[in-house]
Amino acid sequence: MGVSLWWGAVAASSLILGAWLGVLRPWPEKAIGLVLGFGAGALIASISFELAGEGFQVGGPWPLALGLTAGALAFFFADRAVERWGARRAGGGAGLPLALGALLDGIPEQAVLGIGFAQGEGVSLALLVAIFVSNLPESVGSSTQMVGGGTPRRTVLALWLVVTGVCALATTGGYAAARVTAERFEGAVDGFAAGALLVMLVASMVPEAKERGGNAAGLATVLGFAVAAGLSVPS
């Protein structure tokens, strides 16, 4: 479990790194868009090869399908609640919904890392890269908005430190759950994470990458997919 926590902290560390970069200076929209595109491509590859593929193998089609549905619905309604709450905020609340969104994304992503360790597969480099890269633009964008809205830099960094810690701990949660549950449940958990991530990708990450990065975001997405696919280890 200690090893899973270490790799979970490595994956989540890009959240606090992005927050630090965001409070340090403003970043060009195009650069953020290209990073978003790369991260989206890496996540698509991880969903295909690591989550859906592994979930089907260990749990079969129905647990995977049920997990996909549950994850998609959970993220959809949680994300809508965050958007409604964020719409009522002003000033210093700017950027906070992005931080909550990163938390909603990060927990299932990191739990899957822990599941891989519990199954004796070690760290998934493809998923690790996807999580690390996709975290950066969320934390950079959120911290930039919060500082621009008047939130003190120390408060911004403290918030992202908490988010980073929770996401890292989710890795040990996935590890513990997989150690005491049947393979069908593990397949459903893989599906849950995949469903949540697919909704996030289609609803926000890919459109935002295109809006900020322009046409080059498509190339960055393919590059991210290629890198993560190359790092995937066939089971």
PDB file of C-alpha atoms in Angstrom:
ATOM      1  CA  MET A   1       0.000   0.000   0.000  1.00  0.00           C
ATOM      2  CA  GLY A   2       2.913   2.324   0.682  1.00  0.00           C
ATOM      3  CA  VAL A   3       4.135   1.960  -2.891  1.00  0.00           C
ATOM      4  CA  SER A   4       0.665   2.744  -4.245  1.00  0.00           C
ATOM      5  CA  LEU A   5       0.528   5.885  -2.089  1.00  0.00           C
ATOM      6  CA  TRP A   6       3.927   6.968  -3.436  1.00  0.00           C
ATOM      7  CA  TRP A   7       2.867   6.638  -7.068  1.00  0.00           C
ATOM      8  CA  GLY A   8      -0.472   8.247  -6.262  1.00  0.00           C
ATOM      9  CA  ALA A   9       1.411  11.226  -4.850  1.00  0.00           C
ATOM     10  CA  VAL A  10       3.581  11.375  -7.982  1.00  0.00           C
ATOM     11  CA  ALA A  11       0.499  11.441 -10.236  1.00  0.00           C
ATOM     12  CA  ALA A  12      -1.284  14.041  -8.102  1.00  0.00           C
ATOM     13  CA  SER A  13       1.795  16.240  -7.677  1.00  0.00           C
ATOM     14  CA  SER A  14       1.054  17.980 -10.974  1.00  0.00           C
ATOM     15  CA  LEU A  15      -1.974  19.576  -9.280  1.00  0.00           C
ATOM     16  CA  ILE A  16       0.162  21.524  -6.821  1.00  0.00           C
ATOM     17  CA  LEU A  17       2.783  22.130  -9.534  1.00  0.00           C
ATOM     18  CA  GLY A  18       0.115  23.649 -11.794  1.00  0.00           C
ATOM     19  CA  ALA A  19      -1.216  25.758  -8.926  1.00  0.00           C
ATOM     20  CA  TRP A  20       2.270  27.104  -8.256  1.00  0.00           C
ATOM     21  CA  LEU A  21       2.741  27.914 -11.939  1.00  0.00           C
ATOM     22  CA  GLY A  22      -0.667  29.612 -12.000  1.00  0.00           C
ATOM     23  CA  VAL A  23       0.072  31.953  -9.093  1.00  0.00           C
ATOM     24  CA  LEU A  24       3.562  32.645 -10.433  1.00  0.00           C
ATOM     25  CA  ARG A  25       2.414  34.199 -13.726  1.00  0.00           C
ATOM     26  CA  PRO A  26      -0.460  34.211 -16.241  1.00  0.00           C
ATOM     27  CA  TRP A  27      -0.157  31.648 -19.056  1.00  0.00           C
ATOM     28  CA  PRO A  28      -1.155  31.972 -22.728  1.00  0.00           C
ATOM     29  CA  GLU A  29      -4.513  30.448 -23.585  1.00  0.00           C
ATOM     30  CA  LYS A  30      -3.010  28.547 -26.507  1.00  0.00           C
ATOM     31  CA  ALA A  31      -0.404  26.855 -24.329  1.00  0.00           C
ATOM     32  CA  ILE A  32      -3.064  25.724 -21.862  1.00  0.00           C
ATOM     33  CA  GLY A  33      -5.203  24.465 -24.742  1.00  0.00           C
ATOM     34  CA  LEU A  34      -2.372  22.380 -26.176  1.00  0.00           C
ATOM     35  CA  VAL A  35      -1.630  20.831 -22.775  1.00  0.00           C
ATOM     36  CA  LEU A  36      -5.336  20.079 -22.394  1.00  0.00           C
ATOM     37  CA  GLY A  37      -5.366  18.418 -25.813  1.00  0.00           C
ATOM     38  CA  PHE A  38      -2.325  16.289 -25.000  1.00  0.00           C
ATOM     39  CA  GLY A  39      -3.851  15.236 -21.690  1.00  0.00           C
ATOM     40  CA  ALA A  40      -7.175  14.417 -23.338  1.00  0.00           C
ATOM     41  CA  GLY A  41      -5.466  12.152 -25.860  1.00  0.00           C
ATOM     42  CA  ALA A  42      -3.522  10.406 -23.116  1.00  0.00           C
ATOM     43  CA  LEU A  43      -6.711   9.855 -21.122  1.00  0.00           C
ATOM     44  CA  ILE A  44      -8.534   8.431 -24.160  1.00  0.00           C
ATOM     45  CA  ALA A  45      -5.741   5.886 -24.608  1.00  0.00           C
ATOM     46  CA  SER A  46      -5.777   5.013 -20.917  1.00  0.00           C
ATOM     47  CA  ILE A  47      -9.540   4.540 -20.951  1.00  0.00           C
ATOM     48  CA  SER A  48      -9.272   2.274 -23.989  1.00  0.00           C
ATOM     49  CA  PHE A  49      -6.295   0.139 -22.990  1.00  0.00           C
ATOM     50  CA  GLU A  50      -6.146   0.343 -19.200  1.00  0.00           C
ATOM     51  CA  LEU A  51      -9.681   0.881 -17.875  1.00  0.00           C
ATOM     52  CA  ALA A  52     -12.203  -0.583 -20.319  1.00  0.00           C
ATOM     53  CA  GLY A  53      -9.875  -3.346 -21.469  1.00  0.00           C
ATOM     54  CA  GLU A  54      -8.857  -4.401 -17.963  1.00  0.00           C
ATOM     55  CA  GLY A  55     -12.409  -4.043 -16.637  1.00  0.00           C
ATOM     56  CA  PHE A  56     -13.739  -6.320 -19.359  1.00  0.00           C
ATOM     57  CA  GLN A  57     -11.038  -8.883 -18.731  1.00  0.00           C
ATOM     58  CA  VAL A  58     -11.418  -9.148 -14.945  1.00  0.00           C
ATOM     59  CA  GLY A  59     -15.151  -8.527 -14.584  1.00  0.00           C
ATOM     60  CA  GLY A  60     -16.826  -9.322 -17.869  1.00  0.00           C
ATOM     61  CA  PRO A  61     -19.171  -7.188 -19.993  1.00  0.00           C
ATOM     62  CA  TRP A  62     -22.052  -6.533 -17.588  1.00  0.00           C
ATOM     63  CA  PRO A  63     -20.103  -5.304 -14.551  1.00  0.00           C
ATOM     64  CA  LEU A  64     -18.113  -3.073 -16.907  1.00  0.00           C
ATOM     65  CA  ALA A  65     -21.278  -1.729 -18.550  1.00  0.00           C
ATOM     66  CA  LEU A  66     -22.926  -1.061 -15.177  1.00  0.00           C
ATOM     67  CA  GLY A  67     -19.784   0.674 -13.931  1.00  0.00           C
ATOM     68  CA  LEU A  68     -19.590   2.818 -17.062  1.00  0.00           C
ATOM     69  CA  THR A  69     -23.208   3.913 -16.614  1.00  0.00           C
ATOM     70  CA  ALA A  70     -22.826   4.626 -12.909  1.00  0.00           C
ATOM     71  CA  GLY A  71     -19.615   6.601 -13.426  1.00  0.00           C
ATOM     72  CA  ALA A  72     -21.089   8.655 -16.242  1.00  0.00           C
ATOM     73  CA  LEU A  73     -24.206   9.532 -14.240  1.00  0.00           C
ATOM     74  CA  ALA A  74     -22.242  10.303 -11.069  1.00  0.00           C
ATOM     75  CA  PHE A  75     -19.878  12.686 -12.814  1.00  0.00           C
ATOM     76  CA  PHE A  76     -22.651  14.288 -14.893  1.00  0.00           C
ATOM     77  CA  PHE A  77     -24.804  15.220 -11.901  1.00  0.00           C
ATOM     78  CA  ALA A  78     -21.866  16.148  -9.657  1.00  0.00           C
ATOM     79  CA  ASP A  79     -20.443  18.376 -12.385  1.00  0.00           C
ATOM     80  CA  ARG A  80     -23.805  20.083 -12.893  1.00  0.00           C
ATOM     81  CA  ALA A  81     -24.021  20.753  -9.159  1.00  0.00           C
ATOM     82  CA  VAL A  82     -20.543  22.295  -9.201  1.00  0.00           C
ATOM     83  CA  GLU A  83     -21.472  24.499 -12.181  1.00  0.00           C
ATOM     84  CA  ARG A  84     -24.665  25.745 -10.490  1.00  0.00           C
ATOM     85  CA  TRP A  85     -22.768  26.480  -7.299  1.00  0.00           C
ATOM     86  CA  GLY A  86     -19.998  28.236  -9.203  1.00  0.00           C
ATOM     87  CA  ALA A  87     -22.501  30.393 -11.087  1.00  0.00           C
ATOM     88  CA  ARG A  88     -23.654  31.852  -7.768  1.00  0.00           C
ATOM     89  CA  ARG A  89     -20.114  32.734  -6.726  1.00  0.00           C
ATOM     90  CA  ALA A  90     -18.301  35.944  -7.614  1.00  0.00           C
ATOM     91  CA  GLY A  91     -15.003  37.674  -6.944  1.00  0.00           C
ATOM     92  CA  GLY A  92     -12.768  35.478  -4.805  1.00  0.00           C
ATOM     93  CA  GLY A  93     -14.816  32.408  -5.734  1.00  0.00           C
ATOM     94  CA  ALA A  94     -13.549  32.549  -9.312  1.00  0.00           C
ATOM     95  CA  GLY A  95     -11.724  29.374 -10.276  1.00  0.00           C
ATOM     96  CA  LEU A  96     -13.013  27.354  -7.325  1.00  0.00           C
ATOM     97  CA  PRO A  97     -15.396  25.237  -9.447  1.00  0.00           C
ATOM     98  CA  LEU A  98     -12.386  24.181 -11.530  1.00  0.00           C
ATOM     99  CA  ALA A  99     -10.670  22.995  -8.360  1.00  0.00           C
ATOM    100  CA  LEU A 100     -13.735  20.996  -7.358  1.00  0.00           C
ATOM    101  CA  GLY A 101     -13.909  19.597 -10.870  1.00  0.00           C
ATOM    102  CA  ALA A 102     -10.289  18.476 -10.608  1.00  0.00           C
ATOM    103  CA  LEU A 103     -11.188  16.681  -7.392  1.00  0.00           C
ATOM    104  CA  LEU A 104     -14.131  14.938  -9.095  1.00  0.00           C
ATOM    105  CA  ASP A 105     -11.832  13.871 -11.940  1.00  0.00           C
ATOM    106  CA  GLY A 106      -8.909  12.913  -9.761  1.00  0.00           C
ATOM    107  CA  ILE A 107     -10.498  10.526  -7.291  1.00  0.00           C
ATOM    108  CA  PRO A 108     -11.579   7.835  -9.808  1.00  0.00           C
ATOM    109  CA  GLU A 109      -8.405   8.300 -11.879  1.00  0.00           C
ATOM    110  CA  GLN A 110      -6.143   7.751  -8.908  1.00  0.00           C
ATOM    111  CA  ALA A 111      -8.232   4.910  -7.491  1.00  0.00           C
ATOM    112  CA  VAL A 112      -7.534   2.973 -10.681  1.00  0.00           C
ATOM    113  CA  LEU A 113      -3.783   3.302 -10.066  1.00  0.00           C
ATOM    114  CA  GLY A 114      -4.301   1.632  -6.700  1.00  0.00           C
ATOM    115  CA  ILE A 115      -6.419  -1.115  -8.255  1.00  0.00           C
ATOM    116  CA  GLY A 116      -3.564  -1.911 -10.638  1.00  0.00           C
ATOM    117  CA  PHE A 117      -1.164  -2.360  -7.711  1.00  0.00           C
ATOM    118  CA  ALA A 118      -3.627  -4.582  -5.869  1.00  0.00           C
ATOM    119  CA  GLN A 119      -3.918  -6.776  -8.958  1.00  0.00           C
ATOM    120  CA  GLY A 120      -0.142  -7.164  -9.067  1.00  0.00           C
ATOM    121  CA  GLU A 121       0.284  -5.156 -12.265  1.00  0.00           C
ATOM    122  CA  GLY A 122       2.462  -2.398 -10.856  1.00  0.00           C
ATOM    123  CA  VAL A 123       2.197   1.192 -12.024  1.00  0.00           C
ATOM    124  CA  SER A 124       0.488   1.890 -15.358  1.00  0.00           C
ATOM    125  CA  LEU A 125       2.826   4.352 -17.090  1.00  0.00           C
ATOM    126  CA  ALA A 126       0.134   5.297 -19.605  1.00  0.00           C
ATOM    127  CA  LEU A 127      -2.385   6.183 -16.903  1.00  0.00           C
ATOM    128  CA  LEU A 128       0.282   7.886 -14.790  1.00  0.00           C
ATOM    129  CA  VAL A 129       1.283  10.163 -17.687  1.00  0.00           C
ATOM    130  CA  ALA A 130      -2.362  10.851 -18.566  1.00  0.00           C
ATOM    131  CA  ILE A 131      -3.254  11.856 -15.011  1.00  0.00           C
ATOM    132  CA  PHE A 132      -0.128  13.973 -14.532  1.00  0.00           C
ATOM    133  CA  VAL A 133      -0.555  15.905 -17.794  1.00  0.00           C
ATOM    134  CA  SER A 134      -4.332  16.374 -17.615  1.00  0.00           C
ATOM    135  CA  ASN A 135      -4.079  17.789 -14.078  1.00  0.00           C
ATOM    136  CA  LEU A 136      -1.819  20.675 -15.102  1.00  0.00           C
ATOM    137  CA  PRO A 137      -4.206  22.883 -17.118  1.00  0.00           C
ATOM    138  CA  GLU A 138      -6.986  22.497 -14.558  1.00  0.00           C
ATOM    139  CA  SER A 139      -4.845  23.673 -11.668  1.00  0.00           C
ATOM    140  CA  VAL A 140      -3.086  26.374 -13.723  1.00  0.00           C
ATOM    141  CA  GLY A 141      -6.407  27.777 -14.952  1.00  0.00           C
ATOM    142  CA  SER A 142      -8.109  27.619 -11.571  1.00  0.00           C
ATOM    143  CA  SER A 143      -5.276  29.209  -9.601  1.00  0.00           C
ATOM    144  CA  THR A 144      -4.901  31.968 -12.205  1.00  0.00           C
ATOM    145  CA  GLN A 145      -8.613  32.789 -11.952  1.00  0.00           C
ATOM    146  CA  MET A 146      -8.609  32.741  -8.144  1.00  0.00           C
ATOM    147  CA  VAL A 147      -5.598  35.057  -7.893  1.00  0.00           C
ATOM    148  CA  GLY A 148      -7.208  37.357 -10.466  1.00  0.00           C
ATOM    149  CA  GLY A 149     -10.378  37.371  -8.361  1.00  0.00           C
ATOM    150  CA  GLY A 150      -8.507  38.522  -5.275  1.00  0.00           C
ATOM    151  CA  THR A 151      -7.824  35.274  -3.430  1.00  0.00           C
ATOM    152  CA  PRO A 152      -4.453  35.378  -1.613  1.00  0.00           C
ATOM    153  CA  ARG A 153      -1.762  33.226  -3.180  1.00  0.00           C
ATOM    154  CA  ARG A 154      -1.212  31.297   0.054  1.00  0.00           C
ATOM    155  CA  THR A 155      -4.891  30.390   0.192  1.00  0.00           C
ATOM    156  CA  VAL A 156      -4.811  29.178  -3.415  1.00  0.00           C
ATOM    157  CA  LEU A 157      -1.774  26.994  -2.796  1.00  0.00           C
ATOM    158  CA  ALA A 158      -3.250  25.626   0.438  1.00  0.00           C
ATOM    159  CA  LEU A 159      -6.472  24.670  -1.373  1.00  0.00           C
ATOM    160  CA  TRP A 160      -4.585  22.820  -4.083  1.00  0.00           C
ATOM    161  CA  LEU A 161      -2.405  21.107  -1.504  1.00  0.00           C
ATOM    162  CA  VAL A 162      -5.586  19.675   0.049  1.00  0.00           C
ATOM    163  CA  VAL A 163      -6.906  18.575  -3.350  1.00  0.00           C
ATOM    164  CA  THR A 164      -3.541  16.940  -4.105  1.00  0.00           C
ATOM    165  CA  GLY A 165      -3.577  15.071  -0.801  1.00  0.00           C
ATOM    166  CA  VAL A 166      -7.128  13.769  -1.256  1.00  0.00           C
ATOM    167  CA  CYS A 167      -6.375  12.559  -4.777  1.00  0.00           C
ATOM    168  CA  ALA A 168      -3.184  10.819  -3.634  1.00  0.00           C
ATOM    169  CA  LEU A 169      -5.085   9.070  -0.835  1.00  0.00           C
ATOM    170  CA  ALA A 170      -7.647   7.851  -3.375  1.00  0.00           C
ATOM    171  CA  THR A 171      -4.898   5.590  -4.736  1.00  0.00           C
ATOM    172  CA  THR A 172      -4.699   3.733  -1.438  1.00  0.00           C
ATOM    173  CA  GLY A 173      -8.501   3.597  -1.361  1.00  0.00           C
ATOM    174  CA  GLY A 174      -8.537   1.854  -4.731  1.00  0.00           C
ATOM    175  CA  TYR A 175      -5.818  -0.507  -3.537  1.00  0.00           C
ATOM    176  CA  ALA A 176      -7.706  -1.429  -0.363  1.00  0.00           C
ATOM    177  CA  ALA A 177     -11.026  -1.901  -2.168  1.00  0.00           C
ATOM    178  CA  ALA A 178      -9.514  -4.175  -4.806  1.00  0.00           C
ATOM    179  CA  ARG A 179      -7.805  -6.318  -2.167  1.00  0.00           C
ATOM    180  CA  VAL A 180     -11.083  -7.253  -0.469  1.00  0.00           C
ATOM    181  CA  THR A 181     -13.530  -7.424  -3.375  1.00  0.00           C
ATOM    182  CA  ALA A 182     -14.263  -9.851  -6.174  1.00  0.00           C
ATOM    183  CA  GLU A 183     -13.056  -9.433  -9.734  1.00  0.00           C
ATOM    184  CA  ARG A 184     -16.527  -8.425 -10.933  1.00  0.00           C
ATOM    185  CA  PHE A 185     -16.479  -5.496  -8.543  1.00  0.00           C
ATOM    186  CA  GLU A 186     -13.035  -4.533  -9.776  1.00  0.00           C
ATOM    187  CA  GLY A 187     -14.371  -4.564 -13.334  1.00  0.00           C
ATOM    188  CA  ALA A 188     -17.217  -2.291 -12.249  1.00  0.00           C
ATOM    189  CA  VAL A 189     -14.773   0.116 -10.567  1.00  0.00           C
ATOM    190  CA  ASP A 190     -12.687   0.250 -13.744  1.00  0.00           C
ATOM    191  CA  GLY A 191     -15.892   0.970 -15.670  1.00  0.00           C
ATOM    192  CA  PHE A 192     -16.943   3.641 -13.167  1.00  0.00           C
ATOM    193  CA  ALA A 193     -13.687   5.523 -13.635  1.00  0.00           C
ATOM    194  CA  ALA A 194     -13.888   5.141 -17.425  1.00  0.00           C
ATOM    195  CA  GLY A 195     -17.481   6.425 -17.540  1.00  0.00           C
ATOM    196  CA  ALA A 196     -16.713   9.447 -15.376  1.00  0.00           C
ATOM    197  CA  LEU A 197     -13.664  10.326 -17.457  1.00  0.00           C
ATOM    198  CA  LEU A 198     -15.484   9.929 -20.781  1.00  0.00           C
ATOM    199  CA  VAL A 199     -18.187  12.379 -19.709  1.00  0.00           C
ATOM    200  CA  MET A 200     -15.540  14.829 -18.493  1.00  0.00           C
ATOM    201  CA  LEU A 201     -13.596  14.536 -21.763  1.00  0.00           C
ATOM    202  CA  VAL A 202     -16.581  15.096 -24.054  1.00  0.00           C
ATOM    203  CA  ALA A 203     -18.291  17.742 -21.933  1.00  0.00           C
ATOM    204  CA  SER A 204     -15.366  19.940 -20.945  1.00  0.00           C
ATOM    205  CA  MET A 205     -11.792  18.893 -21.615  1.00  0.00           C
ATOM    206  CA  VAL A 206     -11.886  18.387 -25.401  1.00  0.00           C
ATOM    207  CA  PRO A 207     -14.091  21.439 -26.144  1.00  0.00           C
ATOM    208  CA  GLU A 208     -11.918  23.607 -23.909  1.00  0.00           C
ATOM    209  CA  ALA A 209      -8.764  22.327 -25.601  1.00  0.00           C
ATOM    210  CA  LYS A 210     -10.192  23.262 -29.012  1.00  0.00           C
ATOM    211  CA  GLU A 211     -11.381  26.660 -27.791  1.00  0.00           C
ATOM    212  CA  ARG A 212      -8.058  27.588 -26.210  1.00  0.00           C
ATOM    213  CA  GLY A 213      -5.599  25.780 -28.454  1.00  0.00           C
ATOM    214  CA  GLY A 214      -7.298  26.135 -31.855  1.00  0.00           C
ATOM    215  CA  ASN A 215      -6.831  23.571 -34.596  1.00  0.00           C
ATOM    216  CA  ALA A 216      -3.458  22.510 -33.208  1.00  0.00           C
ATOM    217  CA  ALA A 217      -5.281  20.998 -30.220  1.00  0.00           C
ATOM    218  CA  GLY A 218      -6.291  18.087 -32.450  1.00  0.00           C
ATOM    219  CA  LEU A 219      -2.662  17.300 -33.209  1.00  0.00           C
ATOM    220  CA  ALA A 220      -1.769  17.570 -29.529  1.00  0.00           C
ATOM    221  CA  THR A 221      -4.584  15.129 -28.714  1.00  0.00           C
ATOM    222  CA  VAL A 222      -3.277  12.547 -31.185  1.00  0.00           C
ATOM    223  CA  LEU A 223       0.247  13.003 -29.809  1.00  0.00           C
ATOM    224  CA  GLY A 224      -1.019  12.422 -26.266  1.00  0.00           C
ATOM    225  CA  PHE A 225      -2.903   9.328 -27.414  1.00  0.00           C
ATOM    226  CA  ALA A 226       0.193   7.991 -29.199  1.00  0.00           C
ATOM    227  CA  VAL A 227       2.448   8.513 -26.185  1.00  0.00           C
ATOM    228  CA  ALA A 228       0.007   6.872 -23.743  1.00  0.00           C
ATOM    229  CA  ALA A 229      -0.695   4.011 -26.157  1.00  0.00           C
ATOM    230  CA  GLY A 230       3.027   3.386 -26.501  1.00  0.00           C
ATOM    231  CA  LEU A 231       3.403   3.276 -22.721  1.00  0.00           C
ATOM    232  CA  SER A 232       0.500   0.855 -22.247  1.00  0.00           C
ATOM    233  CA  VAL A 233       1.561  -2.625 -21.238  1.00  0.00           C
ATOM    234  CA  PRO A 234      -0.575  -5.424 -22.736  1.00  0.00           C
ATOM    235  CA  SER A 235      -2.059  -7.659 -20.088  1.00  0.00           C
TER     236      SER A 235
END
